[in-house]
Amino acid sequence: MDEIRKIIHIDMDAFFASVEQKDNPELKGKPIAVGGDGNRGVVAAASYEARKYGVRSAMASKIAKKRCPHLIFVKVRHERYKEVSNQIMNIFHEFTDLVEPLSIDEAFLDVSENKKNILSATLIAKEIKNRIKEVTGLTASAGISVNKFLAKIASDYRKPDGIFVIPPKDVEEFIAELSVDKFFGVGKVTANKMHQLGIFKGKDLKERTLIDLNRLFGKNGTYYYQIVRGIDNRPVNPKRIRKSVGTEHTFENDLLELEEIRKDVQKSAKDLCKRLEKSKFKGRTLTLKLKYSNFEQETRSKTLLREIKGFEDIMQIADDLLNQGELKTSIRLLGLSVSNRINESEPLQLTINF
């Protein structure tokens, strides 16, 4: 019988907003939003006080202000958040080297074997939370279970500043009663499709055969078949590879003219060059993201047989993508990203995708 793994998912509570409240005590207990407060501003993060009014991340700032008229906006400070994030990641490594960051404010930890020889994953999670509070003054929530899928779900159950454990003996019953909306990897569109098929909870999903799920959901069908049975053998990977580097810009006023749009593409290309250089990322695919004034979104991509390198290279490809088809209406957001990472130990694949 395989040894039962002990996986912890740590998720910082309202991270950006909590950092701002910690650094500025006057903001403590008040509804704040990190982001721009202009007409085209977007909420990057909201404090729990703001969330009570329905303010959420990725929400347009003008909608957030309508929901919470006394909302306080704070400018984003990426360098500060990165500094605090590094402190938190260092704390994780006090307990185990099997740490897989998912983002700046969350990570998986495999503590099946740990540096402090603590047998209980729950005790480890409590110690980590205490260390985070001691070092940063911030709170975190922890989910604990036998695999990454369940640990990720568990960390949302006692937010903020909580711990939730799904022990091996409870896994089957827990998943059976879990709403498919809560399944990590099931988005809103897929959840709606499942509802239309009479699939509302894990027990409904488990009734479907593997063939049925693959027919209904394509390649994701196998994933749904496994996770509803508590099967997730993905290891905690401390060497998780970055898949893309990008930049995007929301405009104060919609861009109407192609020349106007091209000027912003140039600015985005320069910013992208800096980010590629800083991250040492090398990729073959350039993607142009366009969001129109009606909020419809379009992406256009081109893949080369070689590395996309330098401003001129990016601009030439971006121009090709801009001219690939007519723009449907005025542009409210534009983004550029490089993906399809080059593994220097492997030969280039002889494929081109448009």
CSV table of C-alpha atoms in Angstrom, one decimal:
chain,number,residue,atom,x,y,z
A,1,MET,CA,0.0,0.0,0.0
A,2,ASP,CA,1.3,3.4,-0.9
A,3,GLU,CA,2.3,5.7,1.9
A,4,ILE,CA,-0.2,8.4,2.6
A,5,ARG,CA,1.1,11.9,1.7
A,6,LYS,CA,0.8,15.0,3.8
A,7,ILE,CA,0.1,18.0,1.7
A,8,ILE,CA,-0.5,21.5,2.9
A,9,HIS,CA,-1.8,24.4,0.9
A,10,ILE,CA,-1.1,27.8,2.4
A,11,ASP,CA,-3.0,30.8,1.1
A,12,MET,CA,-2.4,34.3,2.4
A,13,ASP,CA,-5.5,36.2,3.4
A,14,ALA,CA,-6.3,39.2,1.1
A,15,PHE,CA,-2.5,39.5,0.6
A,16,PHE,CA,-2.0,42.8,-1.2
A,17,ALA,CA,-4.7,44.5,0.9
A,18,SER,CA,-3.4,43.0,4.1
A,19,VAL,CA,0.1,44.2,3.4
A,20,GLU,CA,-1.2,47.8,2.9
A,21,GLN,CA,-3.2,47.6,6.2
A,22,LYS,CA,-0.2,46.4,8.0
A,23,ASP,CA,2.1,49.1,6.6
A,24,ASN,CA,-0.5,51.8,7.2
A,25,PRO,CA,-2.4,51.2,10.5
A,26,GLU,CA,-4.9,54.0,9.6
A,27,LEU,CA,-6.3,51.6,7.0
A,28,LYS,CA,-6.8,48.8,9.5
A,29,GLY,CA,-10.5,47.7,9.7
A,30,LYS,CA,-11.5,49.8,6.7
A,31,PRO,CA,-12.7,48.7,3.3
A,32,ILE,CA,-9.7,49.2,0.9
A,33,ALA,CA,-9.0,48.2,-2.7
A,34,VAL,CA,-5.6,47.9,-4.1
A,35,GLY,CA,-5.6,49.2,-7.7
A,36,GLY,CA,-6.5,52.3,-9.8
A,37,ASP,CA,-9.6,54.3,-9.0
A,38,GLY,CA,-9.9,55.9,-12.5
A,39,ASN,CA,-12.8,55.2,-14.9
A,40,ARG,CA,-10.7,52.3,-16.3
A,41,GLY,CA,-9.2,51.2,-13.0
A,42,VAL,CA,-9.3,47.6,-11.9
A,43,VAL,CA,-9.3,46.2,-8.4
A,44,ALA,CA,-6.2,44.0,-7.9
A,45,ALA,CA,-7.2,43.0,-4.3
A,46,ALA,CA,-9.8,43.9,-1.8
A,47,SER,CA,-9.7,43.7,2.0
A,48,TYR,CA,-12.3,41.6,3.8
A,49,GLU,CA,-14.0,44.7,4.9
A,50,ALA,CA,-14.5,45.6,1.3
A,51,ARG,CA,-15.6,42.1,0.3
A,52,LYS,CA,-18.6,42.4,2.6
A,53,TYR,CA,-19.9,44.9,0.1
A,54,GLY,CA,-19.3,42.6,-2.9
A,55,VAL,CA,-16.0,44.2,-4.0
A,56,ARG,CA,-13.8,41.6,-5.6
A,57,SER,CA,-10.4,41.4,-7.4
A,58,ALA,CA,-10.6,41.9,-11.2
A,59,MET,CA,-13.7,44.1,-10.7
A,60,ALA,CA,-13.9,47.4,-12.5
A,61,SER,CA,-13.1,50.2,-10.0
A,62,LYS,CA,-16.2,52.2,-10.9
A,63,ILE,CA,-18.4,49.2,-10.0
A,64,ALA,CA,-16.5,48.7,-6.8
A,65,LYS,CA,-17.1,52.3,-5.8
A,66,LYS,CA,-20.8,51.9,-6.5
A,67,ARG,CA,-21.0,48.9,-4.2
A,68,CYS,CA,-18.9,50.5,-1.5
A,69,PRO,CA,-19.1,54.4,-1.8
A,70,HIS,CA,-16.6,54.8,1.1
A,71,LEU,CA,-14.0,52.4,-0.5
A,72,ILE,CA,-10.4,53.5,-0.1
A,73,PHE,CA,-8.1,53.0,-3.1
A,74,VAL,CA,-4.4,52.3,-2.6
A,75,LYS,CA,-1.8,52.1,-5.3
A,76,VAL,CA,-0.3,48.8,-6.2
A,77,ARG,CA,3.3,48.3,-4.8
A,78,HIS,CA,4.6,45.1,-6.5
A,79,GLU,CA,8.1,45.4,-5.0
A,80,ARG,CA,6.7,45.5,-1.5
A,81,TYR,CA,4.5,42.5,-2.0
A,82,LYS,CA,7.4,40.6,-3.5
A,83,GLU,CA,9.6,41.4,-0.5
A,84,VAL,CA,6.9,40.1,1.9
A,85,SER,CA,6.3,37.1,-0.3
A,86,ASN,CA,10.0,36.2,-0.1
A,87,GLN,CA,9.8,36.3,3.7
A,88,ILE,CA,6.9,33.9,3.6
A,89,MET,CA,8.6,31.5,1.2
A,90,ASN,CA,11.7,31.4,3.4
A,91,ILE,CA,9.4,30.4,6.3
A,92,PHE,CA,8.1,27.5,4.2
A,93,HIS,CA,11.6,26.3,3.6
A,94,GLU,CA,12.3,26.1,7.3
A,95,PHE,CA,10.0,23.1,7.3
A,96,THR,CA,10.5,21.5,3.9
A,97,ASP,CA,12.3,22.0,0.6
A,98,LEU,CA,9.3,20.5,-1.3
A,99,VAL,CA,7.6,23.9,-1.8
A,100,GLU,CA,5.7,24.7,-5.0
A,101,PRO,CA,4.7,28.3,-5.2
A,102,LEU,CA,1.4,28.8,-7.2
A,103,SER,CA,1.7,32.6,-7.1
A,104,ILE,CA,3.1,35.4,-4.9
A,105,ASP,CA,0.8,34.5,-2.0
A,106,GLU,CA,0.1,30.8,-2.1
A,107,ALA,CA,2.0,27.5,-2.2
A,108,PHE,CA,1.8,23.8,-1.8
A,109,LEU,CA,4.1,22.0,0.7
A,110,ASP,CA,4.8,18.3,1.0
A,111,VAL,CA,5.5,17.7,4.7
A,112,SER,CA,5.3,13.9,4.5
A,113,GLU,CA,9.0,14.1,5.6
A,114,ASN,CA,10.0,17.5,7.1
A,115,LYS,CA,13.1,19.1,8.5
A,116,LYS,CA,11.6,19.3,12.1
A,117,ASN,CA,10.5,15.7,12.1
A,118,ILE,CA,7.0,16.7,13.2
A,119,LEU,CA,4.5,13.8,12.6
A,120,SER,CA,1.4,15.9,12.4
A,121,ALA,CA,0.7,18.0,9.3
A,122,THR,CA,-1.8,20.0,11.3
A,123,LEU,CA,0.8,21.0,13.9
A,124,ILE,CA,3.2,22.0,11.0
A,125,ALA,CA,0.5,24.2,9.5
A,126,LYS,CA,-0.1,25.9,12.9
A,127,GLU,CA,3.6,26.5,13.3
A,128,ILE,CA,3.8,28.0,9.8
A,129,LYS,CA,0.9,30.3,10.4
A,130,ASN,CA,2.4,31.4,13.7
A,131,ARG,CA,5.8,32.1,12.0
A,132,ILE,CA,4.1,34.1,9.3
A,133,LYS,CA,2.3,36.2,11.9
A,134,GLU,CA,5.5,36.7,13.9
A,135,VAL,CA,7.6,37.7,10.9
A,136,THR,CA,5.2,39.6,8.7
A,137,GLY,CA,2.2,40.5,11.0
A,138,LEU,CA,-0.1,38.9,8.4
A,139,THR,CA,-2.5,35.9,8.6
A,140,ALA,CA,-2.8,32.9,6.3
A,141,SER,CA,-5.2,30.0,5.8
A,142,ALA,CA,-4.2,26.4,5.5
A,143,GLY,CA,-5.7,23.4,3.9
A,144,ILE,CA,-4.4,19.9,4.7
A,145,SER,CA,-5.0,16.6,3.0
A,146,VAL,CA,-3.6,13.7,1.1
A,147,ASN,CA,-3.1,15.4,-2.3
A,148,LYS,CA,-2.9,18.8,-3.9
A,149,PHE,CA,-6.5,18.9,-5.2
A,150,LEU,CA,-8.0,18.4,-1.7
A,151,ALA,CA,-5.5,20.6,0.1
A,152,LYS,CA,-6.3,23.5,-2.3
A,153,ILE,CA,-10.0,23.1,-1.7
A,154,ALA,CA,-9.5,22.8,2.1
A,155,SER,CA,-7.6,26.1,2.4
A,156,ASP,CA,-10.8,28.0,1.4
A,157,TYR,CA,-13.0,26.4,4.1
A,158,ARG,CA,-11.9,28.4,7.2
A,159,LYS,CA,-10.8,31.8,5.6
A,160,PRO,CA,-9.5,34.0,7.0
A,161,ASP,CA,-6.9,32.8,9.4
A,162,GLY,CA,-8.1,29.3,9.5
A,163,ILE,CA,-7.1,25.6,9.2
A,164,PHE,CA,-9.2,22.9,7.6
A,165,VAL,CA,-8.2,19.2,7.5
A,166,ILE,CA,-9.6,16.5,5.2
A,167,PRO,CA,-8.2,13.3,6.7
A,168,PRO,CA,-7.9,10.1,4.6
A,169,LYS,CA,-11.0,8.5,6.2
A,170,ASP,CA,-13.2,11.4,5.2
A,171,VAL,CA,-12.0,11.9,1.6
A,172,GLU,CA,-14.7,9.9,-0.1
A,173,GLU,CA,-17.6,11.4,1.9
A,174,PHE,CA,-16.2,14.9,1.5
A,175,ILE,CA,-15.9,14.7,-2.3
A,176,ALA,CA,-19.4,13.1,-2.6
A,177,GLU,CA,-21.0,16.1,-1.0
A,178,LEU,CA,-18.8,18.8,-2.6
A,179,SER,CA,-20.4,21.1,-5.1
A,180,VAL,CA,-18.8,20.8,-8.5
A,181,ASP,CA,-18.5,24.6,-8.4
A,182,LYS,CA,-15.9,24.2,-5.7
A,183,PHE,CA,-13.8,21.6,-7.7
A,184,PHE,CA,-10.4,23.1,-8.4
A,185,GLY,CA,-10.1,23.0,-12.2
A,186,VAL,CA,-13.9,23.4,-12.9
A,187,GLY,CA,-14.6,26.9,-14.1
A,188,LYS,CA,-17.9,28.7,-14.3
A,189,VAL,CA,-18.7,27.6,-17.9
A,190,THR,CA,-17.9,23.9,-17.1
A,191,ALA,CA,-19.9,24.1,-13.9
A,192,ASN,CA,-22.9,25.4,-15.8
A,193,LYS,CA,-22.6,22.6,-18.3
A,194,MET,CA,-22.5,20.1,-15.5
A,195,HIS,CA,-25.6,21.6,-13.9
A,196,GLN,CA,-27.4,21.2,-17.2
A,197,LEU,CA,-26.4,17.6,-17.2
A,198,GLY,CA,-27.8,17.1,-13.7
A,199,ILE,CA,-24.3,17.1,-12.1
A,200,PHE,CA,-24.4,19.2,-9.0
A,201,LYS,CA,-22.2,17.4,-6.5
A,202,GLY,CA,-19.3,15.0,-6.5
A,203,LYS,CA,-21.6,12.0,-6.1
A,204,ASP,CA,-23.4,13.0,-9.3
A,205,LEU,CA,-20.1,13.3,-11.2
A,206,LYS,CA,-18.9,10.0,-9.9
A,207,GLU,CA,-21.9,8.2,-11.5
A,208,ARG,CA,-20.5,9.1,-14.9
A,209,THR,CA,-18.2,6.7,-16.7
A,210,LEU,CA,-14.7,7.7,-18.0
A,211,ILE,CA,-16.0,7.3,-21.6
A,212,ASP,CA,-19.0,9.5,-20.8
A,213,LEU,CA,-16.8,12.2,-19.2
A,214,ASN,CA,-14.3,12.2,-22.1
A,215,ARG,CA,-17.1,12.5,-24.6
A,216,LEU,CA,-18.6,15.4,-22.7
A,217,PHE,CA,-15.5,17.3,-21.6
A,218,GLY,CA,-12.7,16.2,-23.9
A,219,LYS,CA,-9.2,15.8,-22.4
A,220,ASN,CA,-10.5,17.2,-19.0
A,221,GLY,CA,-12.8,14.2,-18.7
A,222,THR,CA,-10.0,12.0,-17.3
A,223,TYR,CA,-9.1,14.6,-14.8
A,224,TYR,CA,-12.7,14.9,-13.5
A,225,TYR,CA,-13.0,11.1,-13.4
A,226,GLN,CA,-9.9,10.8,-11.2
A,227,ILE,CA,-10.3,13.7,-8.8
A,228,VAL,CA,-13.9,12.8,-8.0
A,229,ARG,CA,-12.4,9.5,-6.7
A,230,GLY,CA,-9.8,11.4,-4.7
A,231,ILE,CA,-7.0,10.4,-7.2
A,232,ASP,CA,-4.3,13.2,-7.6
A,233,ASN,CA,-0.8,11.8,-7.8
A,234,ARG,CA,0.8,15.1,-8.9
A,235,PRO,CA,3.9,15.7,-6.8
A,236,VAL,CA,4.7,19.0,-5.1
A,237,ASN,CA,7.2,20.4,-7.6
A,238,PRO,CA,9.7,22.9,-6.2
A,239,LYS,CA,11.1,23.5,-9.7
A,240,ARG,CA,7.9,24.5,-11.3
A,241,ILE,CA,8.7,26.1,-14.6
A,242,ARG,CA,7.3,29.5,-15.6
A,243,LYS,CA,5.1,29.1,-18.7
A,244,SER,CA,4.9,32.7,-20.0
A,245,VAL,CA,5.9,36.3,-19.5
A,246,GLY,CA,3.6,39.1,-20.4
A,247,THR,CA,2.3,42.6,-19.9
A,248,GLU,CA,-1.1,44.3,-20.5
A,249,HIS,CA,-2.6,47.8,-20.3
A,250,THR,CA,-6.1,49.0,-19.8
A,251,PHE,CA,-6.7,52.4,-21.4
A,252,GLU,CA,-8.4,55.4,-19.9
A,253,ASN,CA,-10.1,56.0,-23.2
A,254,ASP,CA,-10.8,53.4,-25.9
A,255,LEU,CA,-8.3,53.3,-28.8
A,256,LEU,CA,-9.9,53.7,-32.2
A,257,GLU,CA,-7.1,54.3,-34.7
A,258,LEU,CA,-4.6,51.6,-35.8
A,259,GLU,CA,-1.7,54.0,-35.4
A,260,GLU,CA,-2.8,54.8,-31.8
A,261,ILE,CA,-3.0,51.1,-31.1
A,262,ARG,CA,0.4,50.4,-32.7
A,263,LYS,CA,2.0,53.1,-30.4
A,264,ASP,CA,0.8,51.2,-27.4
A,265,VAL,CA,2.0,47.9,-28.9
A,266,GLN,CA,5.5,49.6,-29.0
A,267,LYS,CA,5.3,50.6,-25.3
A,268,SER,CA,4.1,47.1,-24.4
A,269,ALA,CA,6.9,45.5,-26.5
A,270,LYS,CA,9.5,47.6,-24.6
A,271,ASP,CA,8.0,46.6,-21.3
A,272,LEU,CA,7.9,42.9,-22.4
A,273,CYS,CA,11.6,43.0,-23.4
A,274,LYS,CA,12.5,44.2,-19.9
A,275,ARG,CA,10.5,41.5,-18.3
A,276,LEU,CA,12.0,38.8,-20.6
A,277,GLU,CA,15.5,40.0,-19.8
A,278,LYS,CA,14.8,40.1,-16.0
A,279,SER,CA,13.2,36.7,-15.9
A,280,LYS,CA,15.7,35.2,-18.4
A,281,PHE,CA,12.7,33.6,-20.1
A,282,LYS,CA,13.1,32.3,-23.6
A,283,GLY,CA,10.0,31.4,-25.7
A,284,ARG,CA,8.9,30.9,-29.3
A,285,THR,CA,5.2,32.1,-29.2
A,286,LEU,CA,4.0,35.7,-29.1
A,287,THR,CA,0.4,36.3,-28.2
A,288,LEU,CA,-1.5,39.5,-28.7
A,289,LYS,CA,-4.5,40.0,-26.4
A,290,LEU,CA,-7.2,42.4,-27.3
A,291,LYS,CA,-10.2,43.3,-25.2
A,292,TYR,CA,-12.8,45.4,-27.1
A,293,SER,CA,-15.1,48.2,-25.7
A,294,ASN,CA,-17.9,45.6,-25.5
A,295,PHE,CA,-15.7,43.4,-23.3
A,296,GLU,CA,-15.4,40.8,-26.0
A,297,GLN,CA,-11.8,39.3,-25.9
A,298,GLU,CA,-9.7,38.0,-28.8
A,299,THR,CA,-6.2,36.5,-28.8
A,300,ARG,CA,-3.9,36.1,-31.8
A,301,SER,CA,-0.7,34.1,-31.7
A,302,LYS,CA,2.3,33.2,-33.8
A,303,THR,CA,5.0,30.6,-33.1
A,304,LEU,CA,8.5,30.6,-34.6
A,305,LEU,CA,11.1,27.9,-34.9
A,306,ARG,CA,13.5,30.0,-32.9
A,307,GLU,CA,13.6,32.2,-29.8
A,308,ILE,CA,11.6,35.5,-30.0
A,309,LYS,CA,14.3,38.0,-29.0
A,310,GLY,CA,14.5,41.7,-28.8
A,311,PHE,CA,12.2,44.7,-29.5
A,312,GLU,CA,12.4,44.6,-33.3
A,313,ASP,CA,11.6,40.9,-33.3
A,314,ILE,CA,8.5,41.4,-31.1
A,315,MET,CA,7.3,44.4,-33.0
A,316,GLN,CA,7.6,42.6,-36.4
A,317,ILE,CA,5.5,39.7,-35.1
A,318,ALA,CA,3.0,42.0,-33.3
A,319,ASP,CA,2.5,44.0,-36.5
A,320,ASP,CA,1.7,40.7,-38.3
A,321,LEU,CA,-0.8,39.8,-35.6
A,322,LEU,CA,-2.4,43.3,-35.8
A,323,ASN,CA,-2.8,42.9,-39.5
A,324,GLN,CA,-4.1,39.4,-39.2
A,325,GLY,CA,-7.7,40.5,-39.3
A,326,GLU,CA,-9.9,43.6,-38.9
A,327,LEU,CA,-10.4,44.9,-35.4
A,328,LYS,CA,-14.0,44.4,-34.4
A,329,THR,CA,-14.4,47.7,-32.5
A,330,SER,CA,-12.5,50.1,-30.3
A,331,ILE,CA,-9.9,48.6,-27.9
A,332,ARG,CA,-10.1,49.0,-24.1
A,333,LEU,CA,-7.2,46.6,-23.2
A,334,LEU,CA,-4.1,45.4,-25.0
A,335,GLY,CA,-1.6,42.8,-23.9
A,336,LEU,CA,1.5,41.0,-25.2
A,337,SER,CA,3.0,37.8,-23.9
A,338,VAL,CA,5.7,35.3,-24.8
A,339,SER,CA,5.1,31.6,-24.1
A,340,ASN,CA,6.1,28.1,-25.4
A,341,ARG,CA,9.3,28.1,-23.3
A,342,ILE,CA,12.5,26.9,-24.9
A,343,ASN,CA,14.1,24.0,-23.1
A,344,GLU,CA,17.8,24.4,-24.1
A,345,SER,CA,18.5,20.7,-23.5
A,346,GLU,CA,16.0,19.7,-26.2
A,347,PRO,CA,16.0,20.3,-30.0
A,348,LEU,CA,13.5,22.8,-31.5
A,349,GLN,CA,10.2,21.3,-32.6
A,350,LEU,CA,9.7,21.7,-36.3
A,351,THR,CA,6.2,23.1,-36.1
A,352,ILE,CA,4.6,26.5,-36.8
A,353,ASN,CA,1.2,27.6,-35.4
A,354,PHE,CA,-0.7,30.6,-36.4
